[in-house]
Structures are given as structure tokens and as C-alpha cells.
């Protein structure tokens, strides 16, 4: 632990971003006294970094509300738009409370590892439960208040389960969904955040995940597929005949908020207003633009007309794909990550899904799951020391095949873990509370039956 802290602090003092993911490093040396005891200069408040991270946190919140609410809400039918909005609101409220109570300490606490508790393999500890021991004066290694870091990471905990609901929307009970999400966040998200960002075994292996390729997108996307398969198809679902979105301008607005918010998501993940943040912002935008144009072009060739929904879907695929690589790849890598991922996601959505006839309603797996998987693997190809710095990680394209192997292992671990946890949770929640709505409710709409409201009067 001490050796890892010292190595990371040396990176910071040289003006470089530690690899992987500075957030975990910041939490390993949380109080100013820790840095001083280690022989480094005492950390002081950095107002520039703090101001930027407050903005970044706000941008990430925009991704859930209103981003996901509008994006998914526009894609469903008119009779179910409020159910999507309410499911998103539930996540924002409940997961925020879970995060400050136990999520933060499970992900970024160090108590179990320091005491030799065998549970440190799964979670960080209970030393920061209910934010115990944290004050406005407590700083991270980049000079921002720990409270800001708590809030920034809280936004990641919100967006992840929100992504899942796109796979099984229009057919799930609100009560069952609430129980499932609470259990999923506790048993799937919190441990994964610790493994990759909080000093867990995947981080110690050297897995690169700058802002959530494994923790957020693969985790949510694979869980979404398992849920879609387990809960079954919508009664009127026909493979190869997508159900028409009820409000495409909502889809566009939702995508726009996601694109905007993703700058906070990726560029904020270095926890500093510096060159790494600037690079993350650049490559995020370039990969997304590449993906949107690529999807539009493919659709134009295949279907003879480029659609708004298709262009928006492509943009989201690009945002997902660049997320794990935003702190380690350059402009060249961003372009090819956006291009390659979009082609694969298009095939999954337009070819594979109709062929195997599973009802991933809003393509949560086809875009987020597959985009996260491809992006995570390609990070091991396109990572470059031009961004990570001397001694930093480098991908297979530049001669380091070991990094690609590490990315593959991290990706497979995430897929298996997410699938197993989700399968077990589905069985438990369905047997106790129930998850699938009655046929009449599904036919007439969840808005009226589940919430007593209609979106349009």
C-alpha cells in the first residue's frame, strides 16, 4: 500500500496523471497528513482543480437527469415514458443515499486492506461509512476537497444502473425494479468500483479504465442483457421490427445532454484541470463525432436513409467506447476506437439481435455492453506513452502486448461477475417481489397502472 502511494505521489508531483485512474490514487492518500508522513509536500487546496471538479460533477449528473430520462423516454412508446422517468428518478434518489451510507467506503475505503481483513478482496472497508472522518478540510492528492470527490463518484454510481433499464423497459414492475436496483448497486457496482478504482485486484494488475469502461458500461450492459433474457420479450415484440419511438426530439435532446455531460465524465476523471483533462476532452469529442458519422454512413448505405435515432445511437456508442481510453490514448487512437466500435455495435443491433430474437428494448447491451467491451480491449491496443508519460502504460500497437492481455482479463472478469450477480438477483427478486408486469398492464401502459399519470393530456 505505502509503496503504491509513494509511486503515485511521485507521478502527481511530476505533473503526470497516475495510471490507471487518478481517482483511486487520490483516495489512497486522502488526508494532508498522509502525504506529509510519506515524505512528500503537504497537500493544499487547489482552487482551480476544485472549481473544475464541481463543474464536472454537475455535468455528469446531467447525464442521468435529464440525459438518460429523455434519451430512453423518447425511445419508448407514449404510454410508458413516465415509467422511464420515474425509474431514473428512483435511481438518483436511492443510489445517492446508498452511496454516502456504504457505497463510498466499500469502493474507496482502505480499512479492510490496512487491517488484513480477507474481505478486502471484495470491498475497501467500513472506515468511511456515512462519510465518517471526512471534513471540509480533508483533501485528495490533487488538492480537491474529499467531499467533491465523493459527489463526483456518486454521479458514476447513478448513471450505471440507469443504463440497465433500457434493456427491459416497458415490462417491469416499479416495485420489483426498485428492489433489484438496490441489490444490484450494492452487490455489483460497489465491488467493481473498488476492484478497478479503489485499490482492488484489477487496479493492482494494471487494468486501464480511465472513466468506466468496465465499472460502468460492461457492468451495466452485460447485466442488461441478462435481465432482458430472463424477463422475456415484450408481448408485441417482433424481431427485426423495432417499435417506433414516440418522441425522436426527446432522443436527440437526451443524446445532447449525454454528449455534454460526458466531458465531465471523462475529462473530470483525472481529478485535475490539466493536460490530461484537455486530452480526455479532445479524444472524447473526436471519438463521438467519428462514431456518429460512421453509424450515419452505414445506415445510409444499408437502409438507404440516415436516421436521427441512428445518428444519436452512434454518438452514444462512441462516447461509451472512448471512456476507458480517454486518459491513455491520443487523437489517432480516438478516431479508430470510434470507428471500429461503431461498426461492431451496428452489427450487434441490426444483425445479431434480430437473428437471435432477444428483446434488448433500447439496445443497452448492443451499445453500452458491446461498446464497453470493445473500448476496453482497444484501450490495450491504442494506449500510448505520449499521453501516459514516461514509464506509463502502452498498448499493443506500440509494442506492449502485456497491456492488451491485462485488458482482456479485466474485461472477461467484469462480464462473468456481472452476469452471475444479475442472474442470482433476478431469481431472488422475481421469486419474492415479482418483476414482470401483468399482460393487461403491459398492453395499456405502465404510466397509468404503475404511476397513475399520463404524460400527455
Coordinates of C-alpha atoms in Angstrom, one line a residue:
X1 CA 0.0 0.0 0.0
X2 CA 2.7 2.5 1.0
X3 CA 4.8 1.7 -2.0
X4 CA 1.8 2.3 -4.3
X5 CA 1.0 5.6 -2.6
X6 CA 4.6 6.8 -3.0
X7 CA 4.8 5.8 -6.6
X8 CA 1.5 7.6 -7.4
X9 CA 2.5 10.7 -5.5
X10 CA 5.8 10.9 -7.4
X11 CA 3.7 10.8 -10.6
X12 CA 1.5 13.6 -9.4
X13 CA 4.4 15.8 -8.3
X14 CA 6.0 15.4 -11.7
X15 CA 2.7 16.8 -13.2
X16 CA 1.7 13.5 -14.7
X17 CA -1.5 11.5 -14.3
X18 CA -1.0 8.2 -12.5
X19 CA -2.0 5.2 -14.5
X20 CA -4.6 3.8 -14.1
X21 CA -7.2 6.3 -13.0
X22 CA -6.1 9.1 -10.7
X23 CA -9.3 8.9 -8.6
X24 CA -8.2 5.7 -6.8
X25 CA -4.7 7.1 -6.2
X26 CA -6.2 10.3 -4.7
X27 CA -8.2 8.2 -2.2
X28 CA -5.1 6.2 -1.2
X29 CA -3.6 9.4 0.2
X30 CA -6.6 11.2 1.4
X31 CA -5.7 13.4 4.3
X32 CA -2.9 16.0 4.1
X33 CA -1.1 14.3 7.0
X34 CA -0.7 11.1 5.0
X35 CA 1.2 12.8 2.2
X36 CA 3.4 14.6 4.8
X37 CA 4.1 11.4 6.6
X38 CA 5.2 9.8 3.4
X39 CA 7.9 12.4 2.9
X40 CA 6.1 14.4 0.2
X41 CA 5.0 18.0 0.3
X42 CA 1.8 18.6 2.2
X43 CA -1.3 18.8 0.0
X44 CA -3.0 22.2 -0.1
X45 CA -6.4 23.2 -1.5
X46 CA -6.2 23.7 -5.3
X47 CA -9.0 26.1 -6.1
X48 CA -8.6 25.6 -9.9
X49 CA -8.9 21.8 -9.6
X50 CA -11.8 22.2 -7.1
X51 CA -13.7 24.5 -9.4
X52 CA -13.3 22.3 -12.4
X53 CA -14.4 19.2 -10.4
X54 CA -17.5 20.8 -9.2
X55 CA -18.4 21.7 -12.8
X56 CA -17.5 18.1 -13.9
X57 CA -19.7 16.6 -11.2
X58 CA -22.6 18.8 -12.3
X59 CA -22.1 17.7 -15.9
X60 CA -22.1 14.0 -15.0
X61 CA -25.4 14.5 -13.2
X62 CA -26.9 15.9 -16.4
X63 CA -26.2 12.5 -18.0
X64 CA -28.8 10.8 -15.7
X65 CA -31.3 13.6 -15.3
X66 CA -32.2 14.8 -17.8
X67 CA -30.0 12.8 -20.3
X68 CA -30.9 9.2 -19.8
X69 CA -34.5 10.1 -18.8
X70 CA -35.0 11.9 -22.1
X71 CA -33.0 9.6 -24.3
X72 CA -34.7 6.4 -23.1
X73 CA -38.0 8.2 -22.5
X74 CA -38.2 9.3 -26.2
X75 CA -37.4 5.8 -27.4
X76 CA -40.2 4.1 -25.6
X77 CA -43.9 4.4 -26.5
X78 CA -46.1 7.3 -25.3
X79 CA -47.8 5.1 -22.7
X80 CA -44.5 4.3 -20.9
X81 CA -42.5 7.5 -21.0
X82 CA -43.3 8.4 -17.4
X83 CA -42.2 4.9 -16.2
X84 CA -38.7 5.6 -17.6
X85 CA -38.6 9.0 -16.0
X86 CA -39.7 7.6 -12.6
X87 CA -37.2 4.7 -12.8
X88 CA -34.4 7.2 -13.4
X89 CA -35.6 9.4 -10.6
X90 CA -35.7 6.4 -8.3
X91 CA -32.1 5.7 -9.1
X92 CA -30.9 9.3 -8.4
X93 CA -32.6 9.3 -5.0
X94 CA -32.0 5.9 -3.7
X95 CA -28.5 5.3 -5.0
X96 CA -27.3 8.7 -3.7
X97 CA -28.4 7.6 -0.2
X98 CA -26.7 4.2 -0.5
X99 CA -23.5 5.8 -1.8
X100 CA -23.0 8.1 1.2
X101 CA -24.0 5.4 3.6
X102 CA -21.9 2.4 2.5
X103 CA -21.1 2.7 -1.2
X104 CA -18.3 5.2 -0.9
X105 CA -16.5 3.3 1.8
X106 CA -17.0 0.0 0.1
X107 CA -15.4 1.3 -3.1
X108 CA -12.7 3.7 -1.8
X109 CA -12.2 2.8 1.9
X110 CA -8.9 1.3 2.9
X111 CA -9.8 -0.1 6.3
X112 CA -10.0 -3.8 5.4
X113 CA -6.8 -3.8 3.4
X114 CA -4.9 -2.0 6.2
X115 CA -6.2 -4.4 8.8
X116 CA -5.6 -7.5 6.7
X117 CA -9.3 -8.3 6.6
X118 CA -9.9 -11.0 3.9
X119 CA -12.9 -9.0 2.7
X120 CA -10.5 -6.5 1.2
X121 CA -10.6 -8.7 -1.9
X122 CA -14.2 -7.6 -2.5
X123 CA -14.6 -4.2 -0.8
X124 CA -12.5 -1.4 0.7
X125 CA -13.8 -1.4 4.2
X126 CA -16.2 0.4 6.6
X127 CA -13.8 3.1 7.7
X128 CA -15.7 5.8 5.8
X129 CA -19.3 4.6 6.3
X130 CA -21.6 7.6 6.3
X131 CA -18.5 9.6 5.4
X132 CA -17.1 9.2 8.8
X133 CA -13.8 11.1 9.4
X134 CA -14.3 13.3 6.4
X135 CA -14.5 17.1 6.9
X136 CA -14.5 20.1 4.5
X137 CA -10.7 20.4 5.2
X138 CA -10.0 16.8 4.1
X139 CA -8.2 16.9 0.7
X140 CA -7.3 14.4 -2.0
X141 CA -3.9 14.2 -3.6
X142 CA -4.9 16.6 -6.4
X143 CA -5.9 19.3 -3.8
X144 CA -9.7 19.0 -4.1
X145 CA -11.9 18.5 -1.0
X146 CA -12.8 14.9 -0.5
X147 CA -16.5 15.9 -0.4
X148 CA -16.2 16.9 -4.1
X149 CA -14.7 13.5 -4.9
X150 CA -17.5 11.8 -3.0
X151 CA -20.0 13.7 -5.1
X152 CA -18.2 13.1 -8.4
X153 CA -18.1 9.3 -7.8
X154 CA -21.7 9.4 -6.7
X155 CA -22.7 10.6 -10.2
X156 CA -21.0 7.5 -11.6
X157 CA -22.9 5.3 -9.2
X158 CA -26.1 6.9 -10.5
X159 CA -25.6 6.6 -14.2
X160 CA -24.6 3.0 -14.2
X161 CA -27.9 1.4 -13.1
X162 CA -29.8 3.9 -15.2
X163 CA -28.2 2.4 -18.3
X164 CA -29.6 -1.1 -17.4
X165 CA -33.2 -0.1 -17.6
X166 CA -33.1 0.4 -21.4
X167 CA -33.0 -3.4 -21.9
X168 CA -36.2 -4.4 -20.1
X169 CA -38.2 -1.2 -20.2
X170 CA -42.0 -1.3 -20.8
X171 CA -42.5 -4.6 -18.9
X172 CA -41.0 -4.4 -15.4
X173 CA -42.8 -3.6 -12.1
X174 CA -41.7 -0.5 -10.4
X175 CA -41.5 -2.2 -7.0
X176 CA -39.5 -5.1 -8.4
X177 CA -37.3 -2.8 -10.2
X178 CA -36.6 -0.8 -7.0
X179 CA -35.6 -3.9 -5.1
X180 CA -33.4 -5.2 -7.9
X181 CA -31.6 -1.9 -8.4
X182 CA -30.8 -1.5 -4.7
X183 CA -29.4 -5.0 -4.5
X184 CA -27.5 -4.7 -7.9
X185 CA -25.8 -1.4 -6.9
X186 CA -24.7 -2.9 -3.6
X187 CA -23.5 -6.3 -4.9
X188 CA -22.4 -5.4 -8.4
X189 CA -21.4 -1.8 -8.7
X190 CA -19.8 -1.1 -5.4
X191 CA -17.4 -4.1 -5.6
X192 CA -16.5 -3.4 -9.2
X193 CA -15.7 0.2 -8.4
X194 CA -13.3 -1.0 -5.7
X195 CA -11.7 -3.6 -7.9
X196 CA -10.9 -1.2 -10.7
X197 CA -10.5 2.3 -9.0
X198 CA -10.3 1.8 -5.2
X199 CA -7.1 -0.3 -5.0
X200 CA -8.6 -3.7 -5.8
X201 CA -7.0 -6.5 -7.6
X202 CA -7.8 -5.3 -11.2
X203 CA -6.2 -2.0 -10.5
X204 CA -3.2 -3.7 -9.0
X205 CA -3.0 -5.8 -12.1
X206 CA -2.6 -2.6 -14.1
X207 CA -6.0 -2.6 -15.9
X208 CA -6.7 0.7 -17.6
X209 CA -10.2 2.1 -17.1
X210 CA -10.0 5.9 -17.0
X211 CA -13.7 6.6 -16.6
X212 CA -15.8 3.5 -16.6
X213 CA -15.4 1.0 -19.5
X214 CA -15.6 -2.0 -17.1
X215 CA -17.1 -0.5 -14.0
X216 CA -19.9 1.3 -15.8
X217 CA -20.6 0.1 -19.3
X218 CA -19.6 -3.5 -19.4
X219 CA -21.1 -4.0 -15.9
X220 CA -24.4 -2.3 -16.9
X221 CA -24.5 -3.7 -20.4
X222 CA -24.0 -7.4 -19.5
X223 CA -26.5 -7.1 -16.7
X224 CA -28.9 -5.5 -19.1
X225 CA -28.6 -8.5 -21.4
X226 CA -29.1 -11.0 -18.6
X227 CA -32.2 -9.1 -17.4
X228 CA -33.7 -8.9 -20.9
X229 CA -33.2 -12.6 -21.5
X230 CA -34.6 -13.5 -18.1
X231 CA -37.6 -11.3 -18.1
X232 CA -38.6 -12.2 -21.6
X233 CA -39.8 -10.3 -24.7
X234 CA -42.5 -7.7 -24.7
X235 CA -45.8 -9.3 -25.8
X236 CA -45.9 -7.3 -29.1
X237 CA -42.1 -7.6 -29.9
X238 CA -41.2 -8.9 -33.3
X239 CA -37.6 -9.5 -34.2
X240 CA -36.4 -7.2 -37.0
X241 CA -39.4 -4.8 -36.5
X242 CA -38.3 -2.2 -33.9
X243 CA -41.1 -0.5 -32.0
X244 CA -41.3 3.1 -33.2
X245 CA -40.0 5.8 -30.7
X246 CA -42.8 8.1 -29.6
X247 CA -40.7 11.3 -29.5
X248 CA -37.5 11.5 -31.5
X249 CA -36.7 15.1 -30.5
X250 CA -36.5 13.7 -26.9
X251 CA -34.0 11.2 -28.1
X252 CA -31.9 13.9 -29.7
X253 CA -32.1 16.1 -26.5
X254 CA -31.2 13.2 -24.3
X255 CA -28.2 12.3 -26.5
X256 CA -27.1 16.0 -26.5
X257 CA -27.1 16.1 -22.7
X258 CA -25.2 12.8 -22.7
X259 CA -22.6 14.2 -25.1
X260 CA -22.2 17.4 -23.0
X261 CA -22.2 15.5 -19.7
X262 CA -19.6 13.1 -20.9
X263 CA -17.0 15.9 -20.9
X264 CA -17.3 15.9 -17.2
X265 CA -17.5 12.1 -17.1
X266 CA -14.2 11.7 -19.0
X267 CA -12.3 14.9 -18.6
X268 CA -13.1 15.0 -14.9
X269 CA -11.7 11.6 -14.2
X270 CA -8.2 12.8 -13.8
X271 CA -9.4 14.9 -10.8
X272 CA -7.4 17.9 -12.1
X273 CA -7.6 20.8 -14.5
X274 CA -4.6 19.8 -16.5
X275 CA -3.3 18.5 -19.8
X276 CA -4.8 15.0 -19.2
X277 CA -8.2 16.6 -18.8
X278 CA -7.7 18.5 -22.0
X279 CA -6.7 15.3 -23.9
X280 CA -9.6 13.4 -22.4
X281 CA -12.0 16.1 -23.6
X282 CA -10.4 16.2 -27.1
X283 CA -10.5 12.4 -27.7
X284 CA -14.0 12.1 -26.2
X285 CA -15.3 14.6 -28.8
X286 CA -13.4 13.1 -31.7
X287 CA -14.4 9.5 -31.0
X288 CA -18.0 10.5 -30.6
X289 CA -18.1 12.6 -33.8
X290 CA -16.4 9.7 -35.6
X291 CA -19.0 7.2 -34.3
X292 CA -22.0 9.4 -35.1
X293 CA -20.8 9.9 -38.7
X294 CA -19.9 6.2 -39.1
X295 CA -23.3 5.0 -37.9
X296 CA -25.0 7.5 -40.1
X297 CA -23.0 6.4 -43.1
X298 CA -23.5 2.7 -42.6
X299 CA -27.3 3.2 -42.1
X300 CA -27.3 5.4 -45.3
X301 CA -25.7 2.5 -47.2
X302 CA -27.7 -0.3 -45.7
X303 CA -31.1 1.3 -45.3
X304 CA -30.8 4.0 -48.0
X305 CA -31.7 6.7 -45.4
X306 CA -29.7 8.1 -42.5
X307 CA -32.0 8.3 -39.4
X308 CA -31.8 10.7 -36.4
X309 CA -32.2 7.8 -34.0
X310 CA -29.3 6.0 -35.7
X311 CA -27.0 9.0 -35.6
X312 CA -27.8 9.5 -31.9
X313 CA -27.2 5.9 -31.2
X314 CA -23.8 6.0 -33.0
X315 CA -22.8 9.0 -30.9
X316 CA -23.6 7.2 -27.7
X317 CA -21.6 4.2 -28.9
X318 CA -18.6 6.5 -29.5
X319 CA -18.9 8.0 -26.0
X320 CA -19.0 4.6 -24.4
X321 CA -16.0 3.3 -26.4
X322 CA -13.6 6.1 -25.6
X323 CA -14.4 6.1 -21.9
X324 CA -11.8 3.6 -20.7
X325 CA -9.2 5.0 -23.0
X326 CA -9.7 8.8 -22.5
X327 CA -6.7 9.1 -20.2
X328 CA -4.3 6.9 -22.2
X329 CA -4.9 7.3 -26.0
X330 CA -4.3 10.2 -28.4
X331 CA -6.2 11.6 -31.4
X332 CA -5.1 8.7 -33.6
X333 CA -6.5 6.1 -31.2
X334 CA -9.7 8.1 -30.6
X335 CA -10.5 8.0 -34.3
X336 CA -10.1 4.3 -34.7
X337 CA -11.8 3.4 -31.4
X338 CA -14.8 5.4 -32.5
X339 CA -14.8 3.8 -36.0
X340 CA -14.2 0.2 -35.0
X341 CA -16.6 0.2 -32.1
X342 CA -19.4 1.7 -34.1
X343 CA -19.2 -0.9 -36.8
X344 CA -19.3 -3.7 -34.3
X345 CA -22.2 -2.1 -32.3
X346 CA -24.2 -1.6 -35.5
X347 CA -23.8 -5.3 -36.4
X348 CA -24.9 -6.2 -32.9
X349 CA -28.0 -4.0 -33.1
X350 CA -29.0 -4.5 -36.7
X351 CA -27.9 -8.1 -37.3
X352 CA -27.2 -10.1 -34.2
X353 CA -30.2 -9.0 -32.1
X354 CA -32.8 -9.8 -34.9
X355 CA -31.1 -13.1 -35.6
X356 CA -31.2 -14.3 -32.0
X357 CA -34.5 -12.6 -31.3
X358 CA -33.8 -11.3 -27.8
X359 CA -35.6 -8.1 -26.7
X360 CA -33.0 -5.7 -25.7
X361 CA -35.6 -2.9 -25.9
X362 CA -33.3 0.2 -26.2
X363 CA -30.1 -1.6 -27.1
X364 CA -28.5 -1.2 -23.7
X365 CA -26.3 -4.3 -24.3
X366 CA -25.8 -3.7 -28.0
X367 CA -24.4 -0.2 -27.4
X368 CA -23.2 0.1 -23.8
X369 CA -22.3 -3.6 -23.2
X370 CA -20.6 -4.1 -26.6
X371 CA -19.2 -0.6 -26.8
X372 CA -17.7 -1.0 -23.3
X373 CA -16.2 -4.4 -24.2
X374 CA -14.7 -3.2 -27.5
X375 CA -13.5 0.1 -25.9
X376 CA -11.8 -1.7 -23.0
X377 CA -10.0 -4.1 -25.3
X378 CA -8.9 -1.4 -27.7
X379 CA -7.5 0.6 -24.8
X380 CA -4.9 -2.2 -24.6
X381 CA -4.1 -1.6 -28.3
X382 CA -4.1 2.2 -28.6
X383 CA -2.7 3.3 -25.2
X384 CA 0.4 5.4 -25.7
X385 CA 3.1 6.9 -23.6
X386 CA 2.6 10.2 -25.5
X387 CA -0.3 10.5 -23.1
X388 CA 0.5 8.3 -20.1
X389 CA 4.1 9.7 -19.8
X390 CA 7.5 8.0 -19.4
X391 CA 7.0 4.7 -17.7
X392 CA 3.2 4.8 -18.2
X393 CA 1.1 2.2 -19.9
X394 CA 1.4 1.4 -23.6
X395 CA -0.7 -0.6 -25.9
X396 CA 0.0 -3.5 -28.3
X397 CA 0.2 -1.1 -31.2
X398 CA 3.3 0.4 -29.6
X399 CA 4.8 -2.9 -28.6
X400 CA 3.3 -3.7 -25.1
X401 CA 1.2 -6.8 -25.7
X402 CA 1.1 -7.4 -21.9
X403 CA -1.3 -4.4 -21.5
X404 CA -3.7 -5.9 -24.1
X405 CA -3.7 -9.2 -22.1
X406 CA -4.5 -7.3 -18.9
X407 CA -7.4 -5.5 -20.6
X408 CA -8.7 -8.8 -21.8
X409 CA -8.6 -10.3 -18.4
X410 CA -10.3 -7.3 -16.8
X411 CA -13.0 -7.4 -19.5
X412 CA -13.7 -11.1 -19.0
X413 CA -13.8 -10.8 -15.2
X414 CA -16.3 -8.0 -15.5
X415 CA -18.5 -9.9 -17.9
X416 CA -18.6 -13.0 -15.8
X417 CA -19.1 -11.2 -12.5
X418 CA -21.9 -9.0 -13.8
X419 CA -23.7 -11.9 -15.4
X420 CA -23.6 -14.1 -12.4
X421 CA -24.7 -11.4 -9.9
X422 CA -27.5 -10.3 -12.1
X423 CA -28.8 -13.9 -12.7
X424 CA -28.9 -14.6 -9.0
X425 CA -30.5 -11.3 -8.2
X426 CA -33.2 -11.8 -10.9
X427 CA -34.1 -15.2 -9.4
X428 CA -34.3 -13.8 -5.9
X429 CA -36.3 -10.7 -6.6
X430 CA -38.6 -12.4 -9.1
X431 CA -39.4 -15.1 -6.5
X432 CA -40.1 -12.7 -3.7
X433 CA -41.4 -9.4 -5.1
X434 CA -42.0 -10.2 -8.8
X435 CA -40.5 -8.4 -11.8
X436 CA -42.8 -8.8 -14.8
X437 CA -46.0 -6.7 -15.0
X438 CA -49.3 -8.3 -15.9
X439 CA -50.2 -8.6 -19.5
X440 CA -53.0 -6.0 -19.2
X441 CA -50.7 -3.5 -17.6
X442 CA -48.1 -4.0 -20.4
X443 CA -50.8 -3.6 -23.0
X444 CA -52.3 -0.4 -21.7
X445 CA -49.1 1.1 -20.4
X446 CA -47.1 1.4 -17.2
X447 CA -47.7 5.1 -16.8
X448 CA -51.3 4.8 -15.8
X449 CA -51.2 1.5 -13.9
X450 CA -47.9 2.0 -12.1
X451 CA -47.9 5.7 -11.5
X452 CA -51.5 6.9 -12.1
X453 CA -50.4 9.5 -14.6
X454 CA -50.3 10.2 -18.3
X455 CA -47.5 12.1 -20.0
X456 CA -49.8 13.9 -22.5
X457 CA -53.2 15.2 -21.5

